[in-house]
Amino acid sequence: MNTTLNFGLFLFMFLLVKFNILLLNEETLILIVFCTFCILSVSKLGPIFSSFFQVQKNNIKVSISSSSSKLFQVFNQQKDMLNASSGWVTEFSNLKIQFLKSNLVILQNWPKFYQRHILSQVVKRLEFSKRLEQQVTKLISLIILEKTQKTLLTQNFCVKTFKLKKFLSSGKICLREQLVKI
């Protein structure tokens, strides 16, 4: 039946051209060839195109489903990263609060810390000056003892050698004065 329809259509077209009802020029020839190609393609190649388009449809469906599942996974990963980053923000804000508290404590206690530091330096300097004073005192005492000893030796020499009375009486007084000064 299909071939008779095609043959009938071909005969009808031939008659139209024969009686000059349909003029053949380039455009009409191209139209006739295109229509013939479409009719033959649909009638002869229809099942092949249908199976090809069915395969393409299935491939597109699989591709869309896999891409949507991947997209869903990416969205879940982005959501997890966003949740993790919001945790970082919370942790950094807590860290900021802790930093501000510790700085506040340091600033409130800074005069005490500074005073302790200065006091420890003053104590060290005072200890140094005390040791220095003790050493200077020992040195001065040794110098005085040496001078007193020399004076007594000189006086003894003068008393024994020159036998002057002035040295006899003043010796005891000077000796007492020297000992009291020490």
XYZ file of C-alpha atoms in Angstrom:
182
model
C 0.000 0.000 0.000
C 2.811 2.337 0.781
C 4.423 1.809 -2.593
C 1.148 2.448 -4.417
C 0.714 5.689 -2.497
C 4.219 6.699 -3.425
C 3.691 5.702 -7.046
C 0.380 7.589 -7.149
C 2.015 10.697 -5.733
C 4.802 10.442 -8.267
C 2.277 10.064 -11.134
C 0.258 13.022 -9.882
C 3.367 15.220 -9.791
C 4.339 14.092 -13.263
C 0.934 15.081 -14.627
C 1.114 18.480 -12.986
C 4.473 19.107 -14.594
C 3.372 17.713 -17.999
C 0.409 20.064 -18.273
C 2.460 23.026 -17.006
C 0.372 23.447 -13.925
C 3.480 23.194 -11.837
C 6.478 24.978 -13.201
C 9.832 23.435 -12.454
C 12.522 25.804 -11.389
C 15.350 25.426 -8.857
C 13.276 26.130 -5.782
C 10.484 23.732 -6.689
C 12.951 20.999 -7.611
C 14.715 21.426 -4.268
C 11.331 21.358 -2.515
C 10.305 18.193 -4.338
C 13.605 16.482 -3.568
C 13.400 17.510 0.084
C 9.813 16.303 0.439
C 10.713 13.036 -1.270
C 13.703 12.623 1.050
C 11.560 13.285 4.133
C 8.864 10.852 3.025
C 11.372 8.135 2.186
C 13.312 8.756 5.413
C 10.238 8.476 7.557
C 8.894 5.432 5.756
C 12.106 3.465 5.307
C 14.403 4.770 8.103
C 11.749 5.525 10.749
C 12.409 2.522 13.008
C 16.191 3.103 12.877
C 15.772 6.783 13.772
C 13.302 5.829 16.479
C 15.742 3.366 18.080
C 18.597 5.911 17.706
C 16.519 8.619 19.390
C 15.441 6.159 22.089
C 19.132 5.372 22.822
C 19.925 9.109 22.856
C 16.955 9.715 25.185
C 18.168 7.007 27.567
C 21.731 8.390 27.476
C 20.476 11.900 28.206
C 18.288 10.585 31.037
C 21.260 8.728 32.582
C 23.492 11.768 32.135
C 20.958 14.072 33.773
C 20.402 11.697 36.698
C 24.160 11.229 37.282
C 24.827 14.959 36.992
C 21.968 15.717 39.393
C 23.334 13.189 41.906
C 26.817 14.706 41.562
C 25.343 18.169 41.928
C 23.522 17.012 45.068
C 26.816 15.637 46.436
C 28.578 18.927 45.683
C 25.793 20.848 47.413
C 26.096 18.577 50.448
C 29.872 19.098 50.515
C 29.405 22.854 50.224
C 26.860 22.733 53.048
C 29.277 20.733 55.223
C 32.090 23.181 54.452
C 29.800 26.082 55.260
C 28.853 24.456 58.574
C 32.533 23.862 59.323
C 33.436 27.433 58.421
C 30.653 28.758 60.624
C 32.225 26.706 63.425
C 35.520 28.468 62.676
C 33.797 31.805 62.930
C 32.406 30.824 66.321
C 35.804 29.588 67.477
C 37.532 32.757 66.280
C 34.937 34.930 67.992
C 35.469 32.931 71.208
C 39.217 33.362 70.769
C 38.731 37.101 70.306
C 36.655 37.303 73.494
C 39.294 35.341 75.415
C 42.062 37.562 74.013
C 40.189 40.695 75.043
C 39.601 39.302 78.550
C 43.259 38.399 78.997
C 44.335 41.834 77.738
C 41.895 43.465 80.131
C 43.332 41.477 83.054
C 46.862 42.414 81.992
C 45.949 46.084 81.658
C 44.227 46.115 85.042
C 47.192 44.455 86.728
C 49.897 46.228 84.735
C 50.656 48.814 87.459
C 51.095 45.973 89.967
C 53.350 44.037 87.585
C 55.368 47.143 86.840
C 55.593 48.023 90.538
C 56.818 44.507 91.354
C 59.382 44.734 88.588
C 60.639 48.126 89.792
C 60.589 46.920 93.408
C 62.664 43.861 92.518
C 65.185 46.100 90.738
C 65.331 48.455 93.727
C 65.802 45.505 96.097
C 68.658 44.199 93.956
C 70.293 47.628 93.913
C 69.847 48.013 97.659
C 71.409 44.606 98.259
C 74.313 45.561 96.029
C 74.768 48.868 97.872
C 74.549 47.037 101.236
C 77.303 44.618 100.198
C 79.349 47.494 98.867
C 78.832 49.409 102.122
C 79.902 46.373 104.154
C 83.012 45.940 102.062
C 83.832 49.657 102.281
C 83.289 49.542 106.065
C 85.664 46.598 106.348
C 88.213 48.392 104.196
C 87.955 51.597 106.227
C 88.261 49.669 109.499
C 91.344 47.932 108.207
C 92.833 51.274 107.133
C 92.029 52.843 110.542
C 93.496 49.873 112.375
C 96.609 50.094 110.283
C 96.908 53.857 110.943
C 96.259 53.345 114.657
C 98.825 50.614 114.778
C 101.374 52.862 113.099
C 100.514 55.696 115.483
C 100.903 53.421 118.485
C 104.170 52.066 117.192
C 105.401 55.613 116.625
C 104.262 56.658 120.084
C 105.837 53.607 121.671
C 109.045 54.330 119.845
C 108.976 57.948 121.035
C 108.197 56.959 124.661
C 110.928 54.352 124.818
C 113.514 56.210 122.853
C 112.950 59.844 123.910
C 111.360 59.207 127.314
C 109.188 62.291 127.231
C 106.374 62.630 129.746
C 104.075 64.203 127.281
C 103.950 61.030 125.261
C 103.364 58.919 128.381
C 100.133 60.595 129.435
C 98.771 61.451 126.016
C 99.376 57.922 124.828
C 96.742 56.461 127.053
C 94.215 59.180 126.185
C 94.866 58.979 122.423
C 94.715 55.223 122.569
C 91.307 55.357 124.264
C 90.017 57.955 121.769
C 91.214 55.879 118.842
C 89.560 52.744 120.240
C 86.274 54.590 120.880
C 86.225 55.904 117.285
C 86.575 52.397 115.937
